Amino acid sequence: SLSLSPRGTVGVHDVPPGRWPWQASLRRHSKEREQWEHVCGGSLVHLQWVLTAAHCIGRRQASAFRVQVGQLRLYDPDRLMKVTEIIPHPDYNHLLSAKGGADIALLRLEAPVTLSPHIQVVSLPPASLRVPEKKMCWVTGWGDVRLGGPLRPPHHLQEAEVPVMGNEVCNRHYQNSSADAARQIIKDDMLCAGSEGRDSCQGDSGGPLVCSWNDTWVQVGIVSWGDICGHRDLPGVYTRVTSYVSWIHQYVLSPGH
């Protein structure tokens, strides 16, 4: 049952247990609410490393964050892990934020996670992988926490199936909606996906876009930015993981090593 909701991942439904077991929740401490609040998504790319968006981190220290894995409902109950190291991509520009590109960061966990049916590592693509236009892929997250205040309980993980859009077409859509039509808005290290009513919103920033090849789920995108949630012509914009796979592998060897 697809519905257009005013908040959150649009055109979405609750996720059955164990379907996206690499999904992570990035937390920051809220003094008012006295809890580690969900601020962004992420994905487990290794037993001890989480992939997310650099704009989720900003200039904060590792100690400002916790990570939760293996959860379908936020806070139910939490078993948070500390982050010992944050590696934002060196080309990420804090002033330009996500739209400047290189919106990617790695978080090292204090200890390796224990794999289970609900906690698994997602496959990364080879750098040469071409993601074809119109391929249907899936974006997951707990919905928009920033635009509309905190997500209402029970904070259940959401999923939406979205078609990949080519960069040139996507760039034209964004140029048409912007005053600055000459500029390349969608850079080569970005990937677009989503169509009317199915798109990711900001609270899902840092979370994974995955596609299936030969029965393997491969993470091709990191939720980065998008002007309007579920806007008819404007797809969501993701960091293109293939552009950064060799950078990721400088820190993260093959799964489990």
PDB file of C-alpha atoms in Angstrom:
ATOM      1  CA  SER A   1       0.000   0.000   0.000  1.00  0.00           C
ATOM      2  CA  LEU A   2       1.886   3.031  -1.260  1.00  0.00           C
ATOM      3  CA  SER A   3       0.904   6.300   0.284  1.00  0.00           C
ATOM      4  CA  LEU A   4       2.181   9.828   0.027  1.00  0.00           C
ATOM      5  CA  SER A   5       2.975  10.834   3.541  1.00  0.00           C
ATOM      6  CA  PRO A   6       3.916  14.364   4.545  1.00  0.00           C
ATOM      7  CA  ARG A   7       7.096  13.142   6.164  1.00  0.00           C
ATOM      8  CA  GLY A   8       9.566  10.383   5.832  1.00  0.00           C
ATOM      9  CA  THR A   9      10.489   8.121   3.014  1.00  0.00           C
ATOM     10  CA  VAL A  10       7.687   8.694   0.566  1.00  0.00           C
ATOM     11  CA  GLY A  11       5.703   5.874  -1.020  1.00  0.00           C
ATOM     12  CA  VAL A  12       7.054   3.473   1.529  1.00  0.00           C
ATOM     13  CA  HIS A  13       6.097   0.559   3.651  1.00  0.00           C
ATOM     14  CA  ASP A  14       7.314  -1.097   6.812  1.00  0.00           C
ATOM     15  CA  VAL A  15      10.167  -3.517   6.298  1.00  0.00           C
ATOM     16  CA  PRO A  16       9.789  -7.206   7.190  1.00  0.00           C
ATOM     17  CA  PRO A  17      12.410  -8.544   9.628  1.00  0.00           C
ATOM     18  CA  GLY A  18      15.810  -9.429   8.221  1.00  0.00           C
ATOM     19  CA  ARG A  19      15.251  -7.893   4.775  1.00  0.00           C
ATOM     20  CA  TRP A  20      17.924  -5.144   4.927  1.00  0.00           C
ATOM     21  CA  PRO A  21      20.219  -6.421   7.682  1.00  0.00           C
ATOM     22  CA  TRP A  22      23.052  -3.970   6.908  1.00  0.00           C
ATOM     23  CA  GLN A  23      20.956  -0.903   7.780  1.00  0.00           C
ATOM     24  CA  ALA A  24      22.491   1.183  10.563  1.00  0.00           C
ATOM     25  CA  SER A  25      21.212   4.131  12.582  1.00  0.00           C
ATOM     26  CA  LEU A  26      23.612   6.951  13.398  1.00  0.00           C
ATOM     27  CA  ARG A  27      22.860   8.640  16.732  1.00  0.00           C
ATOM     28  CA  ARG A  28      23.763  11.883  18.467  1.00  0.00           C
ATOM     29  CA  HIS A  29      22.960  12.680  22.059  1.00  0.00           C
ATOM     30  CA  SER A  30      20.017  14.965  22.719  1.00  0.00           C
ATOM     31  CA  LYS A  31      20.185  16.735  26.070  1.00  0.00           C
ATOM     32  CA  GLU A  32      16.499  17.693  26.037  1.00  0.00           C
ATOM     33  CA  ARG A  33      15.296  14.200  25.297  1.00  0.00           C
ATOM     34  CA  GLU A  34      18.088  12.530  27.262  1.00  0.00           C
ATOM     35  CA  GLN A  35      18.578   9.921  24.583  1.00  0.00           C
ATOM     36  CA  TRP A  36      20.816   9.050  21.666  1.00  0.00           C
ATOM     37  CA  GLU A  37      18.636  10.301  18.835  1.00  0.00           C
ATOM     38  CA  HIS A  38      18.604   8.976  15.295  1.00  0.00           C
ATOM     39  CA  VAL A  39      20.138  11.610  13.001  1.00  0.00           C
ATOM     40  CA  CYS A  40      21.119   9.668   9.877  1.00  0.00           C
ATOM     41  CA  GLY A  41      21.204   6.258   8.289  1.00  0.00           C
ATOM     42  CA  GLY A  42      24.250   4.222   7.405  1.00  0.00           C
ATOM     43  CA  SER A  43      25.187   0.761   6.195  1.00  0.00           C
ATOM     44  CA  LEU A  44      27.415  -1.974   7.503  1.00  0.00           C
ATOM     45  CA  VAL A  45      30.094  -2.524   4.834  1.00  0.00           C
ATOM     46  CA  HIS A  46      32.367  -4.579   7.100  1.00  0.00           C
ATOM     47  CA  LEU A  47      32.102  -6.077  10.581  1.00  0.00           C
ATOM     48  CA  GLN A  48      33.691  -2.941  12.020  1.00  0.00           C
ATOM     49  CA  TRP A  49      32.921  -0.180   9.507  1.00  0.00           C
ATOM     50  CA  VAL A  50      29.787   1.793   8.678  1.00  0.00           C
ATOM     51  CA  LEU A  51      29.372   3.819   5.485  1.00  0.00           C
ATOM     52  CA  THR A  52      27.393   7.082   5.685  1.00  0.00           C
ATOM     53  CA  ALA A  53      27.238  10.596   4.230  1.00  0.00           C
ATOM     54  CA  ALA A  54      29.904  13.137   5.199  1.00  0.00           C
ATOM     55  CA  HIS A  55      27.256  15.812   5.775  1.00  0.00           C
ATOM     56  CA  CYS A  56      25.834  13.653   8.581  1.00  0.00           C
ATOM     57  CA  ILE A  57      29.116  14.006  10.435  1.00  0.00           C
ATOM     58  CA  GLY A  58      30.024  17.626   9.822  1.00  0.00           C
ATOM     59  CA  ARG A  59      33.124  18.489  11.811  1.00  0.00           C
ATOM     60  CA  ARG A  60      32.129  16.488  14.877  1.00  0.00           C
ATOM     61  CA  GLN A  61      34.338  14.079  16.770  1.00  0.00           C
ATOM     62  CA  ALA A  62      33.840  10.319  16.885  1.00  0.00           C
ATOM     63  CA  SER A  63      32.784  10.548  20.542  1.00  0.00           C
ATOM     64  CA  ALA A  64      29.693  12.556  19.510  1.00  0.00           C
ATOM     65  CA  PHE A  65      28.186   9.504  17.807  1.00  0.00           C
ATOM     66  CA  ARG A  66      26.801   6.077  18.502  1.00  0.00           C
ATOM     67  CA  VAL A  67      25.715   3.425  15.991  1.00  0.00           C
ATOM     68  CA  GLN A  68      22.861   0.956  16.230  1.00  0.00           C
ATOM     69  CA  VAL A  69      22.635  -2.097  13.966  1.00  0.00           C
ATOM     70  CA  GLY A  70      20.190  -4.973  13.687  1.00  0.00           C
ATOM     71  CA  GLN A  71      17.163  -2.873  14.559  1.00  0.00           C
ATOM     72  CA  LEU A  72      13.846  -2.561  12.742  1.00  0.00           C
ATOM     73  CA  ARG A  73      12.286  -0.183  15.236  1.00  0.00           C
ATOM     74  CA  LEU A  74      14.427   2.623  16.557  1.00  0.00           C
ATOM     75  CA  TYR A  75      15.096   2.609  20.301  1.00  0.00           C
ATOM     76  CA  ASP A  76      13.483  -0.827  20.713  1.00  0.00           C
ATOM     77  CA  PRO A  77      15.689  -1.575  22.663  1.00  0.00           C
ATOM     78  CA  ASP A  78      19.002   0.105  21.895  1.00  0.00           C
ATOM     79  CA  ARG A  79      22.368  -1.623  22.104  1.00  0.00           C
ATOM     80  CA  LEU A  80      24.521   1.260  20.971  1.00  0.00           C
ATOM     81  CA  MET A  81      28.095   0.953  19.796  1.00  0.00           C
ATOM     82  CA  LYS A  82      30.748   3.619  20.173  1.00  0.00           C
ATOM     83  CA  VAL A  83      32.548   5.052  17.164  1.00  0.00           C
ATOM     84  CA  THR A  84      36.335   5.181  17.484  1.00  0.00           C
ATOM     85  CA  GLU A  85      37.241   6.899  14.223  1.00  0.00           C
ATOM     86  CA  ILE A  86      35.516   9.007  11.583  1.00  0.00           C
ATOM     87  CA  ILE A  87      36.987   9.330   8.094  1.00  0.00           C
ATOM     88  CA  PRO A  88      35.190  11.864   5.904  1.00  0.00           C
ATOM     89  CA  HIS A  89      36.349  11.912   2.297  1.00  0.00           C
ATOM     90  CA  PRO A  90      39.170  14.479   1.908  1.00  0.00           C
ATOM     91  CA  ASP A  91      37.394  16.092  -1.072  1.00  0.00           C
ATOM     92  CA  TYR A  92      34.218  16.760   0.907  1.00  0.00           C
ATOM     93  CA  ASN A  93      33.684  20.508   1.260  1.00  0.00           C
ATOM     94  CA  HIS A  94      31.933  21.546   4.489  1.00  0.00           C
ATOM     95  CA  LEU A  95      30.861  24.885   3.042  1.00  0.00           C
ATOM     96  CA  LEU A  96      29.274  23.386  -0.071  1.00  0.00           C
ATOM     97  CA  SER A  97      27.936  20.436   1.944  1.00  0.00           C
ATOM     98  CA  ALA A  98      26.297  17.550   0.054  1.00  0.00           C
ATOM     99  CA  LYS A  99      25.893  19.452  -3.211  1.00  0.00           C
ATOM    100  CA  GLY A 100      29.664  19.845  -3.504  1.00  0.00           C
ATOM    101  CA  GLY A 101      30.105  16.097  -3.932  1.00  0.00           C
ATOM    102  CA  ALA A 102      32.297  13.535  -2.144  1.00  0.00           C
ATOM    103  CA  ASP A 103      29.494  13.239   0.412  1.00  0.00           C
ATOM    104  CA  ILE A 104      30.817  10.048   1.936  1.00  0.00           C
ATOM    105  CA  ALA A 105      32.357   9.043   5.251  1.00  0.00           C
ATOM    106  CA  LEU A 106      33.431   5.909   7.079  1.00  0.00           C
ATOM    107  CA  LEU A 107      32.872   5.224  10.768  1.00  0.00           C
ATOM    108  CA  ARG A 108      34.974   2.673  12.597  1.00  0.00           C
ATOM    109  CA  LEU A 109      33.125   0.867  15.364  1.00  0.00           C
ATOM    110  CA  GLU A 110      34.728   0.123  18.722  1.00  0.00           C
ATOM    111  CA  ALA A 111      34.393  -3.624  18.098  1.00  0.00           C
ATOM    112  CA  PRO A 112      33.304  -5.894  15.267  1.00  0.00           C
ATOM    113  CA  VAL A 113      29.597  -6.626  15.177  1.00  0.00           C
ATOM    114  CA  THR A 114      28.343 -10.167  15.634  1.00  0.00           C
ATOM    115  CA  LEU A 115      26.575 -11.359  12.513  1.00  0.00           C
ATOM    116  CA  SER A 116      23.050 -12.747  12.803  1.00  0.00           C
ATOM    117  CA  PRO A 117      20.003 -12.985  10.529  1.00  0.00           C
ATOM    118  CA  HIS A 118      19.378  -9.318  11.407  1.00  0.00           C
ATOM    119  CA  ILE A 119      22.976  -8.088  11.140  1.00  0.00           C
ATOM    120  CA  GLN A 120      24.840  -8.638   7.863  1.00  0.00           C
ATOM    121  CA  VAL A 121      27.348  -6.808   5.686  1.00  0.00           C
ATOM    122  CA  VAL A 122      26.204  -5.337   2.356  1.00  0.00           C
ATOM    123  CA  SER A 123      28.228  -5.981  -0.813  1.00  0.00           C
ATOM    124  CA  LEU A 124      30.081  -3.095  -2.422  1.00  0.00           C
ATOM    125  CA  PRO A 125      30.166  -2.837  -6.219  1.00  0.00           C
ATOM    126  CA  PRO A 126      33.251  -3.173  -8.380  1.00  0.00           C
ATOM    127  CA  ALA A 127      34.389   0.302  -9.464  1.00  0.00           C
ATOM    128  CA  SER A 128      33.574  -0.642 -13.063  1.00  0.00           C
ATOM    129  CA  LEU A 129      29.897  -1.399 -12.356  1.00  0.00           C
ATOM    130  CA  ARG A 130      27.468   0.579 -14.534  1.00  0.00           C
ATOM    131  CA  VAL A 131      24.094   1.174 -12.939  1.00  0.00           C
ATOM    132  CA  PRO A 132      21.610   1.180 -15.831  1.00  0.00           C
ATOM    133  CA  GLU A 133      18.882   3.791 -16.147  1.00  0.00           C
ATOM    134  CA  LYS A 134      15.430   2.637 -15.057  1.00  0.00           C
ATOM    135  CA  LYS A 135      16.859  -0.191 -12.957  1.00  0.00           C
ATOM    136  CA  MET A 136      14.650  -0.590  -9.914  1.00  0.00           C
ATOM    137  CA  CYS A 137      16.541  -0.322  -6.646  1.00  0.00           C
ATOM    138  CA  TRP A 138      15.602   0.084  -2.989  1.00  0.00           C
ATOM    139  CA  VAL A 139      16.230   2.863  -0.497  1.00  0.00           C
ATOM    140  CA  THR A 140      15.728   2.297   3.214  1.00  0.00           C
ATOM    141  CA  GLY A 141      15.587   4.461   6.284  1.00  0.00           C
ATOM    142  CA  TRP A 142      13.564   5.673   9.219  1.00  0.00           C
ATOM    143  CA  GLY A 143      12.171   8.625   7.363  1.00  0.00           C
ATOM    144  CA  ASP A 144      12.512  12.307   7.670  1.00  0.00           C
ATOM    145  CA  VAL A 145      13.454  13.332  11.156  1.00  0.00           C
ATOM    146  CA  ARG A 146      14.632  16.815  10.394  1.00  0.00           C
ATOM    147  CA  LEU A 147      11.944  18.358   8.212  1.00  0.00           C
ATOM    148  CA  GLY A 148       8.975  17.320  10.274  1.00  0.00           C
ATOM    149  CA  GLY A 149      10.332  16.846  13.759  1.00  0.00           C
ATOM    150  CA  PRO A 150      10.950  13.401  15.177  1.00  0.00           C
ATOM    151  CA  LEU A 151       9.431  10.449  13.408  1.00  0.00           C
ATOM    152  CA  ARG A 152       6.333   9.242  15.202  1.00  0.00           C
ATOM    153  CA  PRO A 153       6.575   5.942  17.068  1.00  0.00           C
ATOM    154  CA  PRO A 154       6.932   3.044  16.479  1.00  0.00           C
ATOM    155  CA  HIS A 155       9.815   4.312  14.298  1.00  0.00           C
ATOM    156  CA  HIS A 156       9.710   1.304  12.000  1.00  0.00           C
ATOM    157  CA  LEU A 157      12.313   0.995   9.238  1.00  0.00           C
ATOM    158  CA  GLN A 158      10.823   1.972   5.864  1.00  0.00           C
ATOM    159  CA  GLU A 159      11.623   0.887   2.318  1.00  0.00           C
ATOM    160  CA  ALA A 160      10.810   2.320  -1.098  1.00  0.00           C
ATOM    161  CA  GLU A 161      11.520   0.972  -4.570  1.00  0.00           C
ATOM    162  CA  VAL A 162      12.926   3.676  -6.849  1.00  0.00           C
ATOM    163  CA  PRO A 163      14.038   3.754 -10.509  1.00  0.00           C
ATOM    164  CA  VAL A 164      17.561   4.923 -11.328  1.00  0.00           C
ATOM    165  CA  MET A 165      17.672   8.040 -13.517  1.00  0.00           C
ATOM    166  CA  GLY A 166      20.602   8.949 -15.778  1.00  0.00           C
ATOM    167  CA  ASN A 167      22.747  11.863 -14.634  1.00  0.00           C
ATOM    168  CA  GLU A 168      22.105  14.017 -17.708  1.00  0.00           C
ATOM    169  CA  VAL A 169      18.342  13.738 -17.432  1.00  0.00           C
ATOM    170  CA  CYS A 170      18.538  14.290 -13.701  1.00  0.00           C
ATOM    171  CA  ASN A 171      20.750  17.339 -14.183  1.00  0.00           C
ATOM    172  CA  ARG A 172      18.203  18.810 -16.602  1.00  0.00           C
ATOM    173  CA  HIS A 173      15.390  18.310 -14.096  1.00  0.00           C
ATOM    174  CA  TYR A 174      17.377  20.138 -11.437  1.00  0.00           C
ATOM    175  CA  GLN A 175      18.474  22.900 -13.825  1.00  0.00           C
ATOM    176  CA  ASN A 176      14.851  23.466 -14.841  1.00  0.00           C
ATOM    177  CA  SER A 177      13.921  23.928 -11.210  1.00  0.00           C
ATOM    178  CA  SER A 178      16.834  26.262 -10.469  1.00  0.00           C
ATOM    179  CA  ALA A 179      17.726  29.763 -11.560  1.00  0.00           C
ATOM    180  CA  ASP A 180      21.271  28.728 -12.363  1.00  0.00           C
ATOM    181  CA  ALA A 181      20.754  26.693 -15.512  1.00  0.00           C
ATOM    182  CA  ALA A 182      24.331  26.729 -16.780  1.00  0.00           C
ATOM    183  CA  ARG A 183      25.888  24.919 -13.860  1.00  0.00           C
ATOM    184  CA  GLN A 184      26.341  21.187 -13.634  1.00  0.00           C
ATOM    185  CA  ILE A 185      24.271  20.446 -10.546  1.00  0.00           C
ATOM    186  CA  ILE A 186      24.468  16.659 -10.711  1.00  0.00           C
ATOM    187  CA  LYS A 187      28.155  15.824 -10.587  1.00  0.00           C
ATOM    188  CA  ASP A 188      29.749  12.656 -11.931  1.00  0.00           C
ATOM    189  CA  ASP A 189      30.127  11.238  -8.420  1.00  0.00           C
ATOM    190  CA  MET A 190      26.364  11.476  -7.861  1.00  0.00           C
ATOM    191  CA  LEU A 191      23.563   9.120  -8.836  1.00  0.00           C
ATOM    192  CA  CYS A 192      19.849   9.924  -9.111  1.00  0.00           C
ATOM    193  CA  ALA A 193      16.895   7.696  -8.295  1.00  0.00           C
ATOM    194  CA  GLY A 194      13.259   8.151  -7.484  1.00  0.00           C
ATOM    195  CA  SER A 195      10.110   9.209  -9.204  1.00  0.00           C
ATOM    196  CA  GLU A 196       6.831  10.707  -8.211  1.00  0.00           C
ATOM    197  CA  GLY A 197       5.972   9.849  -4.662  1.00  0.00           C
ATOM    198  CA  ARG A 198       8.919   7.543  -4.145  1.00  0.00           C
ATOM    199  CA  ASP A 199      11.991   9.211  -2.992  1.00  0.00           C
ATOM    200  CA  SER A 200      14.060   9.465   0.128  1.00  0.00           C
ATOM    201  CA  CYS A 201      13.870  12.401   2.486  1.00  0.00           C
ATOM    202  CA  GLN A 202      16.500  14.035   4.572  1.00  0.00           C
ATOM    203  CA  GLY A 203      16.202  11.955   7.695  1.00  0.00           C
ATOM    204  CA  ASP A 204      17.396   9.024   5.638  1.00  0.00           C
ATOM    205  CA  SER A 205      20.625  10.850   4.780  1.00  0.00           C
ATOM    206  CA  GLY A 206      23.601   8.530   4.856  1.00  0.00           C
ATOM    207  CA  GLY A 207      21.494   5.439   4.305  1.00  0.00           C
ATOM    208  CA  PRO A 208      21.918   2.909   1.501  1.00  0.00           C
ATOM    209  CA  LEU A 209      20.476   2.615  -1.988  1.00  0.00           C
ATOM    210  CA  VAL A 210      20.842  -1.032  -3.017  1.00  0.00           C
ATOM    211  CA  CYS A 211      20.199  -2.891  -6.261  1.00  0.00           C
ATOM    212  CA  SER A 212      20.121  -6.605  -6.917  1.00  0.00           C
ATOM    213  CA  TRP A 213      22.518  -8.272  -9.362  1.00  0.00           C
ATOM    214  CA  ASN A 214      22.580 -12.063  -9.675  1.00  0.00           C
ATOM    215  CA  ASP A 215      20.688 -12.398  -6.382  1.00  0.00           C
ATOM    216  CA  THR A 216      23.200 -10.256  -4.513  1.00  0.00           C
ATOM    217  CA  TRP A 217      22.277  -6.901  -3.002  1.00  0.00           C
ATOM    218  CA  VAL A 218      24.895  -4.312  -3.887  1.00  0.00           C
ATOM    219  CA  GLN A 219      25.046  -0.811  -2.424  1.00  0.00           C
ATOM    220  CA  VAL A 220      25.257   1.689  -5.289  1.00  0.00           C
ATOM    221  CA  GLY A 221      24.281   4.888  -3.485  1.00  0.00           C
ATOM    222  CA  ILE A 222      24.355   6.810  -0.213  1.00  0.00           C
ATOM    223  CA  VAL A 223      21.400   9.114   0.407  1.00  0.00           C
ATOM    224  CA  SER A 224      22.907  12.575  -0.014  1.00  0.00           C
ATOM    225  CA  TRP A 225      20.461  15.328  -0.968  1.00  0.00           C
ATOM    226  CA  GLY A 226      17.370  16.218  -2.945  1.00  0.00           C
ATOM    227  CA  ASP A 227      15.425  19.417  -3.093  1.00  0.00           C
ATOM    228  CA  ILE A 228      11.889  18.334  -2.385  1.00  0.00           C
ATOM    229  CA  CYS A 229      10.722  15.080  -0.870  1.00  0.00           C
ATOM    230  CA  GLY A 230       8.786  13.092  -3.430  1.00  0.00           C
ATOM    231  CA  HIS A 231       8.547  16.094  -5.769  1.00  0.00           C
ATOM    232  CA  ARG A 232       7.256  14.935  -9.143  1.00  0.00           C
ATOM    233  CA  ASP A 233      10.248  15.856 -11.272  1.00  0.00           C
ATOM    234  CA  LEU A 234      13.060  15.841  -8.772  1.00  0.00           C
ATOM    235  CA  PRO A 235      14.588  12.504  -7.880  1.00  0.00           C
ATOM    236  CA  GLY A 236      16.692  11.925  -4.810  1.00  0.00           C
ATOM    237  CA  VAL A 237      20.429  12.433  -5.247  1.00  0.00           C
ATOM    238  CA  TYR A 238      22.881   9.875  -3.922  1.00  0.00           C
ATOM    239  CA  THR A 239      26.636   9.615  -3.618  1.00  0.00           C
ATOM    240  CA  ARG A 240      27.703   7.183  -6.362  1.00  0.00           C
ATOM    241  CA  VAL A 241      29.471   4.407  -4.476  1.00  0.00           C
ATOM    242  CA  THR A 242      31.384   3.137  -7.535  1.00  0.00           C
ATOM    243  CA  SER A 243      33.217   6.494  -7.636  1.00  0.00           C
ATOM    244  CA  TYR A 244      34.583   5.862  -4.143  1.00  0.00           C
ATOM    245  CA  VAL A 245      35.015   2.114  -3.925  1.00  0.00           C
ATOM    246  CA  SER A 246      38.809   2.297  -4.173  1.00  0.00           C
ATOM    247  CA  TRP A 247      38.850   4.966  -1.435  1.00  0.00           C
ATOM    248  CA  ILE A 248      36.656   2.778   0.790  1.00  0.00           C
ATOM    249  CA  HIS A 249      38.994  -0.167   0.214  1.00  0.00           C
ATOM    250  CA  GLN A 250      41.960   1.848   1.479  1.00  0.00           C
ATOM    251  CA  TYR A 251      40.380   1.464   4.927  1.00  0.00           C
ATOM    252  CA  VAL A 252      37.940  -1.392   4.587  1.00  0.00           C
ATOM    253  CA  LEU A 253      39.301  -4.609   3.223  1.00  0.00           C
ATOM    254  CA  SER A 254      36.972  -7.296   1.983  1.00  0.00           C
ATOM    255  CA  PRO A 255      34.134  -8.083   4.416  1.00  0.00           C
ATOM    256  CA  GLY A 256      35.272  -9.302   7.772  1.00  0.00           C
ATOM    257  CA  HIS A 257      38.998  -8.518   7.461  1.00  0.00           C
TER     258      HIS A 257
END
